[in-house]
Coordinates of C-alpha atoms in Angstrom, one line a residue:
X14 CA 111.5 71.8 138.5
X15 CA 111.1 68.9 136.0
X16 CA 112.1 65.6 136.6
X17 CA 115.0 64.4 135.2
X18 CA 114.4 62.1 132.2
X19 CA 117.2 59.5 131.0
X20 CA 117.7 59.1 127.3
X21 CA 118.7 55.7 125.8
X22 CA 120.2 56.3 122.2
X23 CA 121.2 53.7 119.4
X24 CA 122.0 53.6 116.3
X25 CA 121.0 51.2 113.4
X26 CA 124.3 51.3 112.1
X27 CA 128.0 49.4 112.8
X28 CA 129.6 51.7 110.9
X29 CA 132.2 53.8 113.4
X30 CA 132.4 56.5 111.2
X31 CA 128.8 56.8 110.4
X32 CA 126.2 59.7 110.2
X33 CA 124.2 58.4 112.6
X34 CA 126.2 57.3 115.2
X35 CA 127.4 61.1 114.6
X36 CA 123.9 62.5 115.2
X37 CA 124.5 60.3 118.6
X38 CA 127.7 62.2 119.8
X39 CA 126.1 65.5 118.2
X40 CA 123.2 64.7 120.1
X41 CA 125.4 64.3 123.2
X42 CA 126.5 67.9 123.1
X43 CA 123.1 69.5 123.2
X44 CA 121.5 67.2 126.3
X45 CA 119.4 70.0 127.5
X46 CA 119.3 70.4 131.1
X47 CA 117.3 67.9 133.2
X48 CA 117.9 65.3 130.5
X49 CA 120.7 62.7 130.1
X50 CA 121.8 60.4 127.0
X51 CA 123.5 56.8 126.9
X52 CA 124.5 55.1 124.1
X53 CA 124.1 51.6 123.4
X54 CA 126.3 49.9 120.7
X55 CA 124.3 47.4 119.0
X56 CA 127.5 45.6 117.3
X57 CA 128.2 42.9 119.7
X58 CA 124.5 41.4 119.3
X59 CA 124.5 38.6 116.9
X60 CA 121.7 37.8 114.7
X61 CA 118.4 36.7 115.8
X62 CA 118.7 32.3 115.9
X63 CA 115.8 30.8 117.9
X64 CA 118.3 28.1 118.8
X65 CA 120.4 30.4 120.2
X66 CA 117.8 31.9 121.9
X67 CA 116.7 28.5 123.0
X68 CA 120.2 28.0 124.7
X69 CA 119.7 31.5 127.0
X70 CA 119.7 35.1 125.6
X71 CA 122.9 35.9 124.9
X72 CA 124.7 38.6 127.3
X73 CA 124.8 41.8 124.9
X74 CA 121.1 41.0 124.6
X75 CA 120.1 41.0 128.2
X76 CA 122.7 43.9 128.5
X77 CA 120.5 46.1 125.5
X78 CA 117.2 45.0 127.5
X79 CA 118.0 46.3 130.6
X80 CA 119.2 49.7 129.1
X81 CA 116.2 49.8 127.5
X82 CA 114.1 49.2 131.1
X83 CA 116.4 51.2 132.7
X84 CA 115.7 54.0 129.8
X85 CA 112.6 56.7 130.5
X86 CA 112.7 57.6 126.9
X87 CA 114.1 56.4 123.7
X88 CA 116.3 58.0 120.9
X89 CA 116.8 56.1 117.8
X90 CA 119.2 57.3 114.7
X91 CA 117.8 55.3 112.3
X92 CA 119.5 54.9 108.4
X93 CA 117.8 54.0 105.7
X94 CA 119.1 51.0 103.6
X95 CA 116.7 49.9 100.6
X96 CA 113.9 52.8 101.7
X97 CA 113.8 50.6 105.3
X98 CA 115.2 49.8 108.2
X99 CA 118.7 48.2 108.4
X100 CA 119.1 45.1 109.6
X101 CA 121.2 45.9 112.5
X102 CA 118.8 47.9 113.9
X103 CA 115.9 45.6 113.2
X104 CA 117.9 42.4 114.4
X105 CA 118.1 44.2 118.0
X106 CA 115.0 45.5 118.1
X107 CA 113.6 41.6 117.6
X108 CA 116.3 40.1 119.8
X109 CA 115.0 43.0 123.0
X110 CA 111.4 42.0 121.9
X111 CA 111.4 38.2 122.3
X112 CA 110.3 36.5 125.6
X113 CA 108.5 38.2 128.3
X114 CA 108.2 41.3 129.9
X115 CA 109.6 42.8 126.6
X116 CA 110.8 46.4 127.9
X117 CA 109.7 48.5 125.1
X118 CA 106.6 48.6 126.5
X119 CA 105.2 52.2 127.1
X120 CA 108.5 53.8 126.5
X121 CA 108.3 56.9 124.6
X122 CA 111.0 57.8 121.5
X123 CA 112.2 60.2 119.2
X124 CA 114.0 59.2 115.8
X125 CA 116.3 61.0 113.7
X126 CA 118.6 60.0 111.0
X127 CA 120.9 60.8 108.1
X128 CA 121.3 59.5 104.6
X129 CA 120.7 60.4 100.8
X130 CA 118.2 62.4 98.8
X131 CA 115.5 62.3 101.7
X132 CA 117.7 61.7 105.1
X133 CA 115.9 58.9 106.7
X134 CA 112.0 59.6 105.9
X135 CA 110.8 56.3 105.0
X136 CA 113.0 54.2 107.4
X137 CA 111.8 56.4 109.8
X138 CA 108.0 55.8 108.8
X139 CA 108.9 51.9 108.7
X140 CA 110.0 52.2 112.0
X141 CA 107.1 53.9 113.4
X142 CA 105.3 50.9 112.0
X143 CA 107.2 48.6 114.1
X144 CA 106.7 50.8 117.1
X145 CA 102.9 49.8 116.9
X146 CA 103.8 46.4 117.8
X147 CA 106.2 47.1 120.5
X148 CA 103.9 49.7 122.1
X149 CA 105.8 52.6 121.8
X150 CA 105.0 55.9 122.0
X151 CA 106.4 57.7 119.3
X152 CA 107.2 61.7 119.2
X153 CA 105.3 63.1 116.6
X154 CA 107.2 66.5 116.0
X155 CA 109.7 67.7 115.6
X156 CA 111.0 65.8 112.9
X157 CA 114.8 65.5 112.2
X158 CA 116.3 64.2 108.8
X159 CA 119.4 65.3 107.3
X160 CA 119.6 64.5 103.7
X161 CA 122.8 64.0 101.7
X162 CA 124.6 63.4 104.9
X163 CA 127.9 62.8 102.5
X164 CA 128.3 66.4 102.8
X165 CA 127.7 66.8 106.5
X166 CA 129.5 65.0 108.2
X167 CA 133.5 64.6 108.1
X168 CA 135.9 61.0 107.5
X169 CA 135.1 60.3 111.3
X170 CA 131.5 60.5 111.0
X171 CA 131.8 64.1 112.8
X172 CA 128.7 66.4 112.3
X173 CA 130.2 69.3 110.4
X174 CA 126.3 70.9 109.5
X175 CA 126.0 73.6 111.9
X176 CA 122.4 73.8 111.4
X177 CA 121.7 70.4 112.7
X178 CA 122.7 70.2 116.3
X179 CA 119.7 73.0 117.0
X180 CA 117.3 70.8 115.5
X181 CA 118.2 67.6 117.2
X182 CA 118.2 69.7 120.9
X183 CA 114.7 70.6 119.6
X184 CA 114.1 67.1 119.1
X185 CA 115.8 66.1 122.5
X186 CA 113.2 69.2 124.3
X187 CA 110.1 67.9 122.3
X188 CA 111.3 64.3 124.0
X189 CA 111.4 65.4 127.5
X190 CA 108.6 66.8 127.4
X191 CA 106.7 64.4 125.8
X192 CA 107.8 61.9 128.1
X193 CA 106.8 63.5 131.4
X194 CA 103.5 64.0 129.8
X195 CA 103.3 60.4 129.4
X196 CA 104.3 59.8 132.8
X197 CA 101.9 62.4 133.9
X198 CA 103.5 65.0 135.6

């Protein structure tokens, strides 16, 4: 029997309604067995201000780093603003990286994402860039984008896209698996 492997998910969006926090719920639905998923909502960390950081990390920070410890894998719905990463998810990423003992640290992590022409390909490469840094371990394959998101997804931010919830619990597999490979079993 595998061991179990707990998921922490994000996405780099506000947005309540938006397509990636819906790959998140979709995402939710199709957990496979011996895997869970939390959510983290990055909206209540403020922007990165070394004097702030100077007076203490602020709570929803040290909240987001110890989700992240507590995490054995990763699972990122990353948009794509400007062909990069959005802010919000770049502000949290630095905010969980400063000081020591950062907790990214070895973690492995799977990204999807939706958006326009290409879904999410080169926020997605931008991120695995960053990744170097924090010494992640990103999955490789499978790979899940969903371009012109507008059309998949309801006003709520509901997937609608039957095809898409197979891919992601392909993604969420590949995950698992590649994170008790990591851990060695």
């Amino acid at each position: 029997m595998p061991s179990p492997v707990r998921v922490l998910g994000f996405a780099g969006s506000l947005r309540k309604a938006s397509f990636n926090r819906g790959l998140l719920r979709a995402a939710a639905d199709v957990v496979p067995d011996g895997m869970s998923l939390e959510v983290f909502d990055l909206a209540p960390i403020p922007l990165y201000n070394g004097d702030v950081e100077a007076e203490g990390r602020p709570e929803p920070v040290t909240e987001f780093r110890e989700a992240i410890r507590a995490a054995d894998a990763l699972l990122i719905a990353c948009p794509e603003y400007n062909y990069s990463i959005p802010g919000v998810l770049k502000n949290a990423i630095d905010w969980a990286s400063r000081g020591a003992h950062q907790p990214f640290a070895g973690k492995p992590v799977a990204f999807m994402g939706a958006g326009g022409g290409l879904g999410t390909a080169r926020s997605q490469y931008h991120l695995r860039q960053v990744c170097v840094f924090l010494d992640l371990h990103p999955l490789n394959k499978p790979e899940v984008f969903v371009p012109q998101a507008s059309q998949k997804f309801d006003a709520d931010g509901n997937l609608t896209d039957e095809t898409v919830p197979p891919r992601i619990a392909k993604l969420l597999t590949a995950l698992g698996d590649w994170t008790r490979r990591l851990r060695g079993e």
